[in-house]
Amino acid sequence: MPEIRVSQLLKEGESIALKEDDQHILLCRIGGKYHAVSNICSHARVLLSKGRLRGTTITCPLHGARFDVTSGKCLGGPAFQDIASYSVSNEDNEIIIATDG
């Protein structure tokens, strides 16, 4: 199973941008849990990590589209398409992101 392993543990409310091959992923820690979604806005195709994370919502820095980082669901336009969400597990102080969906 394709996966990304991250040894850097995040603080609450913190996020990091990851790039593995051609995949851009945004990893966040919210409510004590890790969440991973695509780091590319489904509307503007820019890095969401350059935007603002408030609670569970990341806002695109270009046009203000909003996405829920716990699910990838689009919360507001101009985007209307959700972004990919990835399964995350924590094993031996290492975060594992399953990149096959």
mmCIF file of C-alpha atoms in Angstrom:
data_model
loop_
_atom_site.group_PDB
_atom_site.id
_atom_site.type_symbol
_atom_site.label_atom_id
_atom_site.label_comp_id
_atom_site.label_asym_id
_atom_site.label_seq_id
_atom_site.Cartn_x
_atom_site.Cartn_y
_atom_site.Cartn_z
ATOM 1 C CA MET A 1 0.000 0.000 0.000
ATOM 2 C CA PRO A 2 1.487 3.401 -0.983
ATOM 3 C CA GLU A 3 2.098 5.564 2.048
ATOM 4 C CA ILE A 4 4.002 8.535 3.388
ATOM 5 C CA ARG A 5 5.675 8.276 6.789
ATOM 6 C CA VAL A 6 6.295 11.411 8.826
ATOM 7 C CA SER A 7 8.440 11.387 11.948
ATOM 8 C CA GLN A 8 7.675 15.010 12.863
ATOM 9 C CA LEU A 9 4.845 15.108 15.406
ATOM 10 C CA LEU A 10 2.658 18.211 15.185
ATOM 11 C CA LYS A 11 1.336 20.467 17.915
ATOM 12 C CA GLU A 12 -2.396 21.007 18.260
ATOM 13 C CA GLY A 13 -3.662 23.286 15.442
ATOM 14 C CA GLU A 14 -0.431 22.919 13.478
ATOM 15 C CA SER A 15 -0.166 21.816 9.848
ATOM 16 C CA ILE A 16 2.621 20.955 7.414
ATOM 17 C CA ALA A 17 2.791 20.636 3.649
ATOM 18 C CA LEU A 18 4.184 17.387 2.280
ATOM 19 C CA LYS A 19 5.201 16.473 -1.266
ATOM 20 C CA GLU A 20 5.852 12.911 -2.340
ATOM 21 C CA ASP A 21 6.420 12.379 -6.066
ATOM 22 C CA ASP A 22 3.510 14.261 -7.668
ATOM 23 C CA GLN A 23 1.259 14.285 -4.582
ATOM 24 C CA HIS A 24 0.822 17.418 -2.494
ATOM 25 C CA ILE A 25 -0.637 16.655 0.941
ATOM 26 C CA LEU A 26 -1.601 18.875 3.861
ATOM 27 C CA LEU A 27 -1.223 17.171 7.253
ATOM 28 C CA CYS A 28 -3.001 18.786 10.230
ATOM 29 C CA ARG A 29 -3.463 17.994 13.907
ATOM 30 C CA ILE A 30 -6.861 19.050 15.189
ATOM 31 C CA GLY A 31 -8.658 17.859 18.301
ATOM 32 C CA GLY A 32 -5.753 15.558 19.095
ATOM 33 C CA LYS A 33 -6.169 13.704 15.782
ATOM 34 C CA TYR A 34 -4.178 13.820 12.567
ATOM 35 C CA HIS A 35 -5.934 14.559 9.270
ATOM 36 C CA ALA A 36 -4.514 14.575 5.739
ATOM 37 C CA VAL A 37 -6.062 16.102 2.631
ATOM 38 C CA SER A 38 -4.888 17.218 -0.784
ATOM 39 C CA ASN A 39 -2.887 20.429 -0.525
ATOM 40 C CA ILE A 40 -4.180 21.620 -3.922
ATOM 41 C CA CYS A 41 -7.314 23.769 -4.216
ATOM 42 C CA SER A 42 -9.872 22.078 -6.497
ATOM 43 C CA HIS A 43 -10.702 25.463 -8.040
ATOM 44 C CA ALA A 44 -7.507 27.501 -8.333
ATOM 45 C CA ARG A 45 -4.931 24.652 -8.226
ATOM 46 C CA VAL A 46 -2.774 26.553 -5.697
ATOM 47 C CA LEU A 47 -1.269 25.272 -2.442
ATOM 48 C CA LEU A 48 -3.824 25.394 0.360
ATOM 49 C CA SER A 49 -0.989 25.397 2.915
ATOM 50 C CA LYS A 50 -0.357 29.030 1.909
ATOM 51 C CA GLY A 51 -3.866 29.851 3.150
ATOM 52 C CA ARG A 52 -5.284 30.162 6.650
ATOM 53 C CA LEU A 53 -6.224 27.225 8.879
ATOM 54 C CA ARG A 54 -8.891 28.051 11.464
ATOM 55 C CA GLY A 55 -10.344 25.174 13.400
ATOM 56 C CA THR A 56 -11.054 22.477 10.840
ATOM 57 C CA THR A 57 -11.300 24.879 7.879
ATOM 58 C CA ILE A 58 -8.500 25.733 5.447
ATOM 59 C CA THR A 59 -9.076 28.764 3.205
ATOM 60 C CA CYS A 60 -7.500 29.017 -0.250
ATOM 61 C CA PRO A 61 -5.150 32.016 -0.391
ATOM 62 C CA LEU A 62 -6.158 32.936 -3.957
ATOM 63 C CA HIS A 63 -9.957 33.107 -4.121
ATOM 64 C CA GLY A 64 -11.062 32.146 -0.607
ATOM 65 C CA ALA A 65 -12.525 28.692 -1.275
ATOM 66 C CA ARG A 66 -12.919 26.792 2.006
ATOM 67 C CA PHE A 67 -12.391 23.098 2.764
ATOM 68 C CA ASP A 68 -12.848 20.915 5.846
ATOM 69 C CA VAL A 69 -9.473 19.298 6.598
ATOM 70 C CA THR A 70 -11.126 16.418 8.470
ATOM 71 C CA SER A 71 -13.039 15.242 5.389
ATOM 72 C CA GLY A 72 -11.882 17.178 2.300
ATOM 73 C CA LYS A 73 -15.418 18.519 1.856
ATOM 74 C CA CYS A 74 -15.766 21.848 0.052
ATOM 75 C CA LEU A 75 -17.462 24.326 2.394
ATOM 76 C CA GLY A 76 -17.681 27.367 0.141
ATOM 77 C CA GLY A 77 -16.955 28.759 -3.296
ATOM 78 C CA PRO A 78 -15.799 29.627 -5.691
ATOM 79 C CA ALA A 79 -14.780 25.955 -5.540
ATOM 80 C CA PHE A 80 -17.526 23.346 -5.583
ATOM 81 C CA GLN A 81 -15.502 20.123 -5.781
ATOM 82 C CA ASP A 82 -14.203 18.372 -2.651
ATOM 83 C CA ILE A 83 -10.484 17.636 -2.250
ATOM 84 C CA ALA A 84 -9.022 14.194 -1.555
ATOM 85 C CA SER A 85 -8.872 13.000 2.032
ATOM 86 C CA TYR A 86 -6.388 10.351 3.182
ATOM 87 C CA SER A 87 -6.414 7.810 5.992
ATOM 88 C CA VAL A 88 -3.932 8.617 8.775
ATOM 89 C CA SER A 89 -2.575 6.386 11.522
ATOM 90 C CA ASN A 90 0.019 6.882 14.246
ATOM 91 C CA GLU A 91 2.460 4.077 14.989
ATOM 92 C CA ASP A 92 5.578 4.227 17.183
ATOM 93 C CA ASN A 93 5.661 8.063 17.134
ATOM 94 C CA GLU A 94 5.424 8.056 13.350
ATOM 95 C CA ILE A 95 2.491 9.373 11.322
ATOM 96 C CA ILE A 96 1.495 7.155 8.398
ATOM 97 C CA ILE A 97 -0.601 8.565 5.546
ATOM 98 C CA ALA A 98 -2.171 6.024 3.176
ATOM 99 C CA THR A 99 -1.883 7.803 -0.177
ATOM 100 C CA ASP A 100 -3.964 5.359 -2.193
ATOM 101 C CA GLY A 101 -7.194 6.966 -0.989
#
